[in-house]
Short mmCIF file of C-alpha atoms and ligand atoms in Angstrom, two decimals:
data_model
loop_
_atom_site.label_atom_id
_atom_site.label_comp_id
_atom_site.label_asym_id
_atom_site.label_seq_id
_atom_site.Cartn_x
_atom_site.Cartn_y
_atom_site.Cartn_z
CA UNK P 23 13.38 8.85 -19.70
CA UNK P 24 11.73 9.87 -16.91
CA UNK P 25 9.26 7.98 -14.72
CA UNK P 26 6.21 10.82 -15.33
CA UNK P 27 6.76 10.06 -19.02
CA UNK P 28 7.12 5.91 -18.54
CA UNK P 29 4.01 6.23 -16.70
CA UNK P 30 1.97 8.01 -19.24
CA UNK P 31 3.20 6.09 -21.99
CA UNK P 32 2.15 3.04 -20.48
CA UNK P 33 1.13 0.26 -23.14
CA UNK P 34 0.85 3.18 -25.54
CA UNK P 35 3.76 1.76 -28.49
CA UNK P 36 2.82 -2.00 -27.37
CA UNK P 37 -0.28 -2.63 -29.99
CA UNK P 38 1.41 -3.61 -33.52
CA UNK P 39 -1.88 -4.34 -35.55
CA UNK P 40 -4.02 -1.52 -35.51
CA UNK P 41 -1.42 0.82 -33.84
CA UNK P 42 -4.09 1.69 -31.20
CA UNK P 43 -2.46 3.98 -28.92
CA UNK P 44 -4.64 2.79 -25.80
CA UNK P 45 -3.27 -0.96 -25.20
CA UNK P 46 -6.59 -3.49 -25.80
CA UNK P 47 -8.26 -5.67 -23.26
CA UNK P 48 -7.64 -9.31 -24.61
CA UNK P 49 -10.43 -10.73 -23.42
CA UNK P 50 -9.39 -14.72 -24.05
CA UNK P 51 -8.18 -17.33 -21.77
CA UNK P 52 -6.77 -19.22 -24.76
CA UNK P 53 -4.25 -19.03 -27.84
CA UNK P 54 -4.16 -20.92 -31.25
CA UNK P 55 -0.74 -22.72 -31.59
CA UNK P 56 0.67 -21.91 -34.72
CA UNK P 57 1.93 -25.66 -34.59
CA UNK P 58 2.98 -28.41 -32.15
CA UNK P 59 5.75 -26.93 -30.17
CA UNK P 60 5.33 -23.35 -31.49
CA UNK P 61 3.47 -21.17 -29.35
CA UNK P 62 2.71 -17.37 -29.54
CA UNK P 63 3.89 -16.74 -26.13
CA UNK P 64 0.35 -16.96 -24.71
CA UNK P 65 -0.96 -20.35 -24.23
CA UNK P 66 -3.20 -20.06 -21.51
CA UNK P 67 -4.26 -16.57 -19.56
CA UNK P 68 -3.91 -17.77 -16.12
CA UNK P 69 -0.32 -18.51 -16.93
CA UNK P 70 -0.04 -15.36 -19.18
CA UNK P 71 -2.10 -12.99 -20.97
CA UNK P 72 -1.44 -10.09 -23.45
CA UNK P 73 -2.93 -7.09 -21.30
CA UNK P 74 -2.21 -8.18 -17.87
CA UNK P 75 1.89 -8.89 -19.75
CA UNK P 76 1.83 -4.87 -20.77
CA UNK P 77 1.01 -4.43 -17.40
CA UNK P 78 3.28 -6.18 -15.47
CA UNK P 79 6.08 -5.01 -17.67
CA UNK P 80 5.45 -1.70 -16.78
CA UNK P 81 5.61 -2.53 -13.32
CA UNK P 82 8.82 -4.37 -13.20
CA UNK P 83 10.07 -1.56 -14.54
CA UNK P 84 8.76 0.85 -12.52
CA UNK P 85 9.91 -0.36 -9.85
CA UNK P 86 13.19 -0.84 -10.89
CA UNK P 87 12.89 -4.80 -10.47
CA UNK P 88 12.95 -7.72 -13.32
CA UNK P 89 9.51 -9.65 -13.04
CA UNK P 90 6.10 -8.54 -11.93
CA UNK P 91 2.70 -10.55 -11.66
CA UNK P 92 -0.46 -8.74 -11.39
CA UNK P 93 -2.88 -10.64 -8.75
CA UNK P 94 -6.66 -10.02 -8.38
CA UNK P 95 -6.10 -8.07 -4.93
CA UNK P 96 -3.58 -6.82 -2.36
CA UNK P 97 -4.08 -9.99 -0.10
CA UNK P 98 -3.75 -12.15 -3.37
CA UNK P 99 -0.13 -10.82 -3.75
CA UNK P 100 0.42 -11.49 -0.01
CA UNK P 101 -0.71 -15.11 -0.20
CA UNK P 102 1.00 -15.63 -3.04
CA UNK P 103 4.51 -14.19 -1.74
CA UNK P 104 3.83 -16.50 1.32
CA UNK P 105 3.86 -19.54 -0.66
CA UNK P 106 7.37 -18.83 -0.57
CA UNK P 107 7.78 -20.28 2.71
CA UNK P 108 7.20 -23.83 4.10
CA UNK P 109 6.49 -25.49 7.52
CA UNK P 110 8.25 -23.78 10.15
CA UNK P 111 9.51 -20.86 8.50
CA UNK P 112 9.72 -17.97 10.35
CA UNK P 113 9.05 -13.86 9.22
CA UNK P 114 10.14 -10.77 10.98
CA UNK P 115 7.31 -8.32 10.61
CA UNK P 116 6.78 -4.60 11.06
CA UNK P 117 4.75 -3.97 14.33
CA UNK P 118 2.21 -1.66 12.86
CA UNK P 119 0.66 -3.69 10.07
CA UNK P 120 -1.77 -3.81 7.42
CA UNK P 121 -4.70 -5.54 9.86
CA UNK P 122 -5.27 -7.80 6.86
CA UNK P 123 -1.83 -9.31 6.39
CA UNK P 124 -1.90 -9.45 9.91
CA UNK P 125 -5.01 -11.55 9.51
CA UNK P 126 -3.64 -13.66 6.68
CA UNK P 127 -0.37 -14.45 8.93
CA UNK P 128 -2.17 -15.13 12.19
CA UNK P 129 -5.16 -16.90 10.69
CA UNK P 130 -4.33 -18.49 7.90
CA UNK P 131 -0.27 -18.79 7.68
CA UNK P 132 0.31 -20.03 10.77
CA UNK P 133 -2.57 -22.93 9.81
CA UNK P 134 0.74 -24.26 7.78
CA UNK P 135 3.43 -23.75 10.55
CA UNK P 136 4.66 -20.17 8.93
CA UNK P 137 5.32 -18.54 11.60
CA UNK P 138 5.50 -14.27 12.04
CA UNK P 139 7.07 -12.00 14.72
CA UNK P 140 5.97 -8.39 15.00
CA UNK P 141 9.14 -5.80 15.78
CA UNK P 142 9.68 -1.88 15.15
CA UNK P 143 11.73 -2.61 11.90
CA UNK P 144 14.32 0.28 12.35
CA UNK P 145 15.41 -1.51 15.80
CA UNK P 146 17.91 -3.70 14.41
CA UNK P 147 19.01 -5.15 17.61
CA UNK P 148 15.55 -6.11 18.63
CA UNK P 149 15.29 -7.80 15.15
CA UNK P 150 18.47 -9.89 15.93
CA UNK P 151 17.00 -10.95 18.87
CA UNK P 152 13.59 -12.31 16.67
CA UNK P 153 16.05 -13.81 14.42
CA UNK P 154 16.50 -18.10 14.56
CA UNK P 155 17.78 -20.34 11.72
CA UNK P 156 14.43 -20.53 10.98
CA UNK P 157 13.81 -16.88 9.61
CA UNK P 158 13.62 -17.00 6.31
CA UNK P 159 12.71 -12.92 5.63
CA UNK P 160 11.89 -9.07 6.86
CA UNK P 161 8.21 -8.17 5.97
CA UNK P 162 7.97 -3.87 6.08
CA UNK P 163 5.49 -1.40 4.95
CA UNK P 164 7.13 1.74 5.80
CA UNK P 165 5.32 4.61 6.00
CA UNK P 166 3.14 2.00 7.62
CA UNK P 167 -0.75 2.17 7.92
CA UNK P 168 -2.28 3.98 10.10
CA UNK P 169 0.64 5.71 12.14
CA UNK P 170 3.24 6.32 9.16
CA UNK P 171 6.16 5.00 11.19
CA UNK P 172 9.12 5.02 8.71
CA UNK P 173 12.02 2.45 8.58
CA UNK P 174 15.26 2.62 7.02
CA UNK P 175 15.05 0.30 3.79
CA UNK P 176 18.53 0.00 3.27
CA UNK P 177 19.25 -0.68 6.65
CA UNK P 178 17.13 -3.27 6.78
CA UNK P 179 18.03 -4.64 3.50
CA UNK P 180 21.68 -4.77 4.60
CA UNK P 181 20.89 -6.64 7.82
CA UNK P 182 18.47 -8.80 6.23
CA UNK P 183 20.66 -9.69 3.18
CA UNK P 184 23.85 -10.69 5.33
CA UNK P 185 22.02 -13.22 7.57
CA UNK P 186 20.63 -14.68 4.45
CA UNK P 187 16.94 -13.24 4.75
CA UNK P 188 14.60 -11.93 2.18
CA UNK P 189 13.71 -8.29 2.41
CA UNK P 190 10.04 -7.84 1.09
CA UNK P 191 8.52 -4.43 1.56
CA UNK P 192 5.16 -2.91 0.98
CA UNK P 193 5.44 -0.01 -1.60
CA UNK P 194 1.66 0.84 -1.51
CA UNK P 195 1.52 3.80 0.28
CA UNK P 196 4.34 5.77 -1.35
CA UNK P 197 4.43 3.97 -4.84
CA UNK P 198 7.24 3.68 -7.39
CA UNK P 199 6.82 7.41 -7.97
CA UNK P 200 7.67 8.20 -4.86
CA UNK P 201 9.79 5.02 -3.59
CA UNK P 202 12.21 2.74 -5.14
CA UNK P 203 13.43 0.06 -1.96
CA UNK P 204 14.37 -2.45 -4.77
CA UNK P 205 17.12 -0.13 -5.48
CA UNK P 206 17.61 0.51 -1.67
CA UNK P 207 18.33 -3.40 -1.51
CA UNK P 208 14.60 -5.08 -1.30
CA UNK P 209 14.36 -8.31 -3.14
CA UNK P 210 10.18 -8.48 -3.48
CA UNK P 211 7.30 -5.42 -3.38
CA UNK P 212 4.09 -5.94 -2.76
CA UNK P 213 1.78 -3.31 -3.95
CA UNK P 214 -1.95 -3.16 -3.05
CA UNK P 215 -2.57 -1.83 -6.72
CA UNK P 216 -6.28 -0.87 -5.59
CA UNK P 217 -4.81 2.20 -3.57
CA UNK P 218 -2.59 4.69 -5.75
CA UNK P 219 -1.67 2.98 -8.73
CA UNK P 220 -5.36 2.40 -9.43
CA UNK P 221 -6.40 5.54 -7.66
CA UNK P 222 -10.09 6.21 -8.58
CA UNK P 223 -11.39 3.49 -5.97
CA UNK P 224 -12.79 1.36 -8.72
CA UNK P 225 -10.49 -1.40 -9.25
CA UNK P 226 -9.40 -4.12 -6.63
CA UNK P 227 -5.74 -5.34 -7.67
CA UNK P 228 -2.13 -6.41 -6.52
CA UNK P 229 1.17 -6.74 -7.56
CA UNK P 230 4.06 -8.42 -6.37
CA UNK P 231 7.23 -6.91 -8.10
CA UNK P 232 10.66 -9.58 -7.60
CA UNK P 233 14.28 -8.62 -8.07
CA UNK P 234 16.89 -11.75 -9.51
CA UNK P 235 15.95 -14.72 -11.87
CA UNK P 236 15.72 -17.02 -9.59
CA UNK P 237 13.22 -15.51 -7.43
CA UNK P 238 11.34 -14.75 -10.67
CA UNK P 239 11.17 -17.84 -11.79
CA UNK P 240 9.95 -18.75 -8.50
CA UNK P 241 7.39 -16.32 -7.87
CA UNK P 242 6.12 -16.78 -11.80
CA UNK P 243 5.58 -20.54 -11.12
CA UNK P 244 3.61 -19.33 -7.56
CA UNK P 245 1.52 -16.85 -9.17
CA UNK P 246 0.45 -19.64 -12.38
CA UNK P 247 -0.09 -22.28 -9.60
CA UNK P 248 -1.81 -20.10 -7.25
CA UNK P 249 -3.67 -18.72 -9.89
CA UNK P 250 -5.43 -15.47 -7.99
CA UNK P 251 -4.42 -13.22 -11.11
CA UNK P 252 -5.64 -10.32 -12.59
CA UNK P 253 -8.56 -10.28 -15.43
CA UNK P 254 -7.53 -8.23 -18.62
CA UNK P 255 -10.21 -5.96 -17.84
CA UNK P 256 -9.06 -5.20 -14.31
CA UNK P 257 -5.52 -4.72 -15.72
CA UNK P 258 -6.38 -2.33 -18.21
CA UNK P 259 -8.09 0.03 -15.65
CA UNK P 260 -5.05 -0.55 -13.36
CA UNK P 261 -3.06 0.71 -16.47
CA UNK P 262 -5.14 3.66 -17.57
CA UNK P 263 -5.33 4.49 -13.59
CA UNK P 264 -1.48 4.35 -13.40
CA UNK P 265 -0.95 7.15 -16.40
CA UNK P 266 -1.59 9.73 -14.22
CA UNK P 267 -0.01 8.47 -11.46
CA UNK P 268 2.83 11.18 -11.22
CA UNK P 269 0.03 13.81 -11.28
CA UNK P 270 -2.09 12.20 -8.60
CA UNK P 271 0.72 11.70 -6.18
CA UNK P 272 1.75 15.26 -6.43
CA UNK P 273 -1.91 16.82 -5.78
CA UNK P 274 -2.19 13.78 -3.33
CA UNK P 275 0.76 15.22 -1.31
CA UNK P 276 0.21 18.80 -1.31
CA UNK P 277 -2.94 18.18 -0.37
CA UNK P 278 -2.13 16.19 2.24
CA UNK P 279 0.74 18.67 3.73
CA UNK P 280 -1.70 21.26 3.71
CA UNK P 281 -4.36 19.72 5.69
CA UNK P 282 -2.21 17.99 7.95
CA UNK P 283 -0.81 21.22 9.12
CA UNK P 284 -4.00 22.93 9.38
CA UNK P 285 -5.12 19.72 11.49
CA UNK P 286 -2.18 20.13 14.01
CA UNK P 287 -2.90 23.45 14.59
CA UNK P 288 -6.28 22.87 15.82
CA UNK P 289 -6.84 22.38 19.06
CA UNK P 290 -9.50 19.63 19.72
CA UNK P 291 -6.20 17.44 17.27
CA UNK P 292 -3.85 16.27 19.73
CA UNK P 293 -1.13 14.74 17.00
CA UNK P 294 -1.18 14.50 13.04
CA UNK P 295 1.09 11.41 11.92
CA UNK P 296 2.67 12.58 8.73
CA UNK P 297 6.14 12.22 7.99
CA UNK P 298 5.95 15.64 5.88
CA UNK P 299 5.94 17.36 9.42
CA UNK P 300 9.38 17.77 10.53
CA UNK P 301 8.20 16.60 14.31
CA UNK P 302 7.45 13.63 12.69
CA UNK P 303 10.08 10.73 13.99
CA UNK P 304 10.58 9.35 10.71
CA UNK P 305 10.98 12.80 8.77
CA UNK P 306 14.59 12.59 7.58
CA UNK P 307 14.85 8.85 6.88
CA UNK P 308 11.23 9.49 5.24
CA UNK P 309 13.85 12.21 2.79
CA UNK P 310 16.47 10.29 2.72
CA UNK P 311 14.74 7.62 0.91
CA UNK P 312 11.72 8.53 -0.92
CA UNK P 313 11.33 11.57 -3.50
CA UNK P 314 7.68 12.55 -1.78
CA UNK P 315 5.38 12.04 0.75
CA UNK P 316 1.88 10.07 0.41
CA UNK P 317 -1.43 11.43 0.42
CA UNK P 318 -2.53 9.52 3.93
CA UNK P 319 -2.15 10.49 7.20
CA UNK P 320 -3.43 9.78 10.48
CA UNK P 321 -4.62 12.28 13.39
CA UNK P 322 -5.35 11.86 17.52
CA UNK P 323 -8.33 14.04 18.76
CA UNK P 324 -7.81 14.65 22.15
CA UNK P 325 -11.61 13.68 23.14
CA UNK P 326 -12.80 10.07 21.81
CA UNK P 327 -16.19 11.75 21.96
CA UNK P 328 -15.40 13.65 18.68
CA UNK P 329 -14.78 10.46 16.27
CA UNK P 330 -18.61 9.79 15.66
CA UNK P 331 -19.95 13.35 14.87
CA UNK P 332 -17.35 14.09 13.12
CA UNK P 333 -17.81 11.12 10.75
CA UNK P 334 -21.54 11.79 11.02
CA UNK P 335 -21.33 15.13 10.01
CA UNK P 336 -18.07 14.92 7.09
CA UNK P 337 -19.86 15.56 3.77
CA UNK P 338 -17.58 15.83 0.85
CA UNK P 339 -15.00 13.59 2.64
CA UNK P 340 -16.23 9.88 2.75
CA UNK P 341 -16.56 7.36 6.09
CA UNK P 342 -15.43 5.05 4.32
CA UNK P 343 -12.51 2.06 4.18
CA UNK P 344 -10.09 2.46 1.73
CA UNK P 345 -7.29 4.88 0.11
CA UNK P 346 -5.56 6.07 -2.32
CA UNK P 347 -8.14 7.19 -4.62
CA UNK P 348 -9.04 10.90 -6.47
CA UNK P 349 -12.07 11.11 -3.88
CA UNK P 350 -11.10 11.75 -0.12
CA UNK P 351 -12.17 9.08 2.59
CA UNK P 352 -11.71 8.76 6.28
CA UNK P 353 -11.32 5.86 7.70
CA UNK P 354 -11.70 5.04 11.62
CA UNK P 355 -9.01 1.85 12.00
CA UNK P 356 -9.95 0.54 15.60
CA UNK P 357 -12.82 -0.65 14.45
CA UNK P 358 -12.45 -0.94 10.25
CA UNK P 359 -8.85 -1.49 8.62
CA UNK P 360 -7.20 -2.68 12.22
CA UNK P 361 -9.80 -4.32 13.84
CA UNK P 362 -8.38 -8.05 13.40
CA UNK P 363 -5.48 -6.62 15.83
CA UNK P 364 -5.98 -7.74 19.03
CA UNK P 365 -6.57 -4.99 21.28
CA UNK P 366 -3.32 -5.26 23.20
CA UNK P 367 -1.33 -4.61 20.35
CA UNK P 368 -3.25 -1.86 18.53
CA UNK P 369 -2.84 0.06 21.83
CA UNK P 370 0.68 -0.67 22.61
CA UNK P 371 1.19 0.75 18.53
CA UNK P 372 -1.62 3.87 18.94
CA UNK P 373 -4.28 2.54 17.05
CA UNK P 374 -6.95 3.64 19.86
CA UNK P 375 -10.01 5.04 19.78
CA UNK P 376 -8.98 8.32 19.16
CA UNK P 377 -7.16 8.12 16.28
CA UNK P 378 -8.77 8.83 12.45
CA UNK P 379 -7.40 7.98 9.33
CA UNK P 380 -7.48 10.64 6.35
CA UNK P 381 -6.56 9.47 2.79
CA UNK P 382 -6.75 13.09 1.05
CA UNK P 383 -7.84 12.86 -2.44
CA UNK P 384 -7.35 15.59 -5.20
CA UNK P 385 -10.28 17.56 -4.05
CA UNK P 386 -9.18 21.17 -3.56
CA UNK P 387 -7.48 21.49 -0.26
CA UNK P 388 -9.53 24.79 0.40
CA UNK P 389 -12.79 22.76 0.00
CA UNK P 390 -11.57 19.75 2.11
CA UNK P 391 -10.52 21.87 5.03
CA UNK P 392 -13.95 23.92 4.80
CA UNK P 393 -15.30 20.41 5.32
CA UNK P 394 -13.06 19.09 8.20
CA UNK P 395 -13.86 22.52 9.82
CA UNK P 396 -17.81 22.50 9.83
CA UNK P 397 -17.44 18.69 10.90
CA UNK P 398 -15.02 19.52 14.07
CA UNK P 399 -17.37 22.59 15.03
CA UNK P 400 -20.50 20.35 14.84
CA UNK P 401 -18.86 17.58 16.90
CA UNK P 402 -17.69 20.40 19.34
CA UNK P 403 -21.33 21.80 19.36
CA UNK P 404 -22.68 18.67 20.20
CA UNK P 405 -20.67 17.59 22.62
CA UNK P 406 -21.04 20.84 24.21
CA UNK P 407 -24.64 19.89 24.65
CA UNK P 408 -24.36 16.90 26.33
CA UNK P 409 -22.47 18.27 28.79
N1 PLP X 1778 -1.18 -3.60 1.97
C1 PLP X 1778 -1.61 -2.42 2.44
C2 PLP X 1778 -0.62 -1.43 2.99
C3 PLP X 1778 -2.98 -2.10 2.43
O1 PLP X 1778 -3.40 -0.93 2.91
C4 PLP X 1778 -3.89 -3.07 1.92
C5 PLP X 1778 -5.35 -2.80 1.89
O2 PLP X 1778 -5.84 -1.85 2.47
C6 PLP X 1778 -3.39 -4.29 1.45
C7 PLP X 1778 -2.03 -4.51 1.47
C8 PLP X 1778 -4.33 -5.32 0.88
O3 PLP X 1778 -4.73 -4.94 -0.40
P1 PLP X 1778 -6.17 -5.27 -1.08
O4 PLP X 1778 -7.21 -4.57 -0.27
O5 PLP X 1778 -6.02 -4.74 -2.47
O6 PLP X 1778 -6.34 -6.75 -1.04
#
C-alpha cells in the first residue's frame, strides 16, 4: 500500500467492538486485570495506552522504523532521546538548530556533563575533527530551521555508524511523507508532531520514532520513566490531523514554490532559502533524498527597516511563532524561534535581522501573494516617508 492510503486509514480497522471507523479516545489511566499475572496489554497509561498505541503504531510505520512513543511536545521527545546519554557524553550537532534544542543542550544537558558541538553536518572532515571517544551520536535536522541547509543523511549515517555513533535526525520539517532517513541509515527521528503531522496549529505533540530492538527497548523504558507522554485526547487529534497529511504536504509545497519564487523576484528580497530553487546549495541532495519539498522557507530583505511594517501590516498571514499548520504564519527568528542563540552564532549561520521566516499554509497562493504584496508596498511607503 501506499503511504497516502496508510495515512488515511489511520486507526480506521483498529476498533473491534463497535467497529467505529474513527479510532476512540480511551480516556483511562488504568486497566482491570483479568487475573493475577494476566494483563490486557494496558496496565497503566503512562506506560501504555490504547489510543496513544494506534498512534504510535502508525508512526513506526510510517517512518519505516520498529517502535515509536508519542511525547506531550517536541522538546519532550528531545529530553527524552537525551536520556540516552550519561556524564560526559559528547553530541555532534547541526550548526543551524532548532533554538530550543539548542536551549535544552546548552542549558539544561550540559547541567549533567552531556556535552554538544555545533558543525555544518555535510562537512564530514570537520565532523572528524569534533569527534573524541566520548561522542556517542550525530544530532541533524536537515532542511534545518530557519535557513533550510540540507545534509546528506546517508552520508552521515555511514560516517556516524562506522565510528560507532548514533545517527538521530529531525524529520519535522519534511515528514515521513516526504522523508524516510531511517531507511537512509538513521537509527532515531524526532518529530515535533505539533508542526505537519498535526498541522492545524491546535495540538502540541512529539514523537521519537527508533530503529532495532535494543534501542526500542531502551527508548520504551525512557519514555515510561520519563513519563512526558501524550494524553489520548492529544493523540487522537494528532491522528485525525495526520489523515490528511499527504494532501497538506502537497498544497503545503506548491504553495510554498510558488511564493518563494515570486519572493525572489522582488526586489526589496535579497535571498529566498528554499531548497525547491535550484540556486539553492542543498537542491540536489534535497532530490536525492526526499520525495518533496516542505512548506517553510526563509527570505533576506535587503533593508532591516522592512521587517516591522511588514509584520505590522501582513493580514491574512499571521506574526506569529510556529509552523506547519493549514493557516500561514511568519515568524521573525532573531528575536522569536532563535533568540536563545547567542548572537555570535546566529550571525555567523544568517539568522540576522533581516531575515523572515514564512511557513505557507494551504491558503490559496494567489491570496497569500496579494497579501505579501500590499504588506511589502506599505513597508516601502513608509519607509519612503521617513526618509
Ligand atoms: N524540532 C523542530 C525542528 C522544531 O521546529 C521545534 C519547534 O518549533 C521542535 C523540535 C520542538 O517542538 P515542540 O514545539 O513541539 O516542543
Amino acid at each position: 500500500m501506499k503511504i497516502e492510503s496508510h495515512l488515511a486509514q489511520i486507526g480506521s480497522i483498529k476498533e473491534p467492538v463497535t467497529g467505529a471507523i474513527s479510532f476512540p479516545v480511551y480516556q483511562a489511566t488504568a486497566f482491570r486485570h483479568p487475573k493475577l499475572g494476566q494483563s490486557t496489554g494496558f496496565d497503566y497509561a503512562r506506560t501504555k495506552s490504547p489510543t496513544r498505541a494506534v498512534l504510535e503504531e502508525a508512526a513506526a510505520q510510517l517512518e519505516a522504523g520498529d517502535a515509536a512513543f508519542a511525547c506531550s511536545s517536541g522538546m519532550a521527545a528531545l529530553q527524552t532521546i537525551f536520556a540516552l546519554f550519561s556524564q560526559g557524553d559528547h553530541l555532534i550537532v547541526s550548526l543551524d538548530l532548532y533554538g530550543g534544542t539548542y536551549r535544552l543542550l546548552e542549558r539544561i544537558m550540559s547541567r549533567f556533563g552531556v556535552t554538544a558541538s555545533y558543525v555544518d553536518t555535510n562537512d564530514i572532515d570537520a565532523m572528524a575533527a569534533l569527534w573524541t571517544p566520548s561522542t556517542k551520536a550525530v544530532l541533524i535536522e536537515t532542511p534545518t530551521n530557519p535557513l533550510m541547509m540540507i545534509t546528506d543523511i546517508e552520508r552521515v549515517a555511514a560516517w556516524a555508524k562506522a565510528k560507532g555513533l548514533l545517527t538521530i535526525v529531525d524529520n519535522t520539517l519534511l515528514t515521513p511523507f516526504f522523508q524516510r532517513p531511517i531507511e537512509l541509515g538513521a537509527d532515531i527521528i524526532i518529530h515535533s508532531a505539533t508542526k505537519y503531522l498535526g498541522g492545524h496549529n491546535d495540538v502540541l505533540a512529539g514523537l521519537i520514532v527508533t530503529k532495532g530492538k535494543e534501542l526500542s527497548d531502551e527508548m520504551a523504558f525512557l519514555h515510561n520513566s520519563i513519563g512526558a507522554v501524550l494524553g489520548p485526547q492529544d493523540s487522537w487529534l494528532l491522528m485525525r490531523g495526520m489523515k490528511t497529511l499527504a494532501l497538506r504536504m502537497e498544497r503545503h509545497q506548491h504553495n510554498a514554490t510558488t511564493i518563494a519564487n515570486y519572493l525572489l523576484e522582488h526586489p526589496a528580497v535579497e535571498d529566498v532559502y528554499y531548497p525547491a530553487l535550484p540556486h539553492h546549495p542543498g537542491h540536489d541532495i534535497q532530490n536525492k533524498q526526499s520525495s518533496g519539498n516542505t512548506g517553510i522557507f526563509s527570505f533576506r530583505l535587503k533593508d532591516a527597516r522592512y521587517i516591522e511594517p511588514i509584520l505590522r501590516h501582513i493580514k491574512l498571514i499571521a506574526f506569529a511563532e510556529s509552523l506547519g499548520g493549514v493557516e500561514s504564519l511568519m515568524t521573525y527568528p532573531a528575536v522569536q524561534t532563535h533568540a536563545d542563540i547567542p548572537l555570535e552564532i546566529r550571525q555567523a549561520i544568517g539568522v540576522d535581522d533581516r531575515l523572515l521566516r514564512f511557513s505557507v499554509g494551504i491558503e490559496h497562493a494567489d491570496d497569500l501573494i496579494a497579501d505579501l504584496a500590499q504588506a511589502l508596498a506599505a513597508a516601502k511607503n513608509e519607509i519612503e516617508e521617513v526618509q
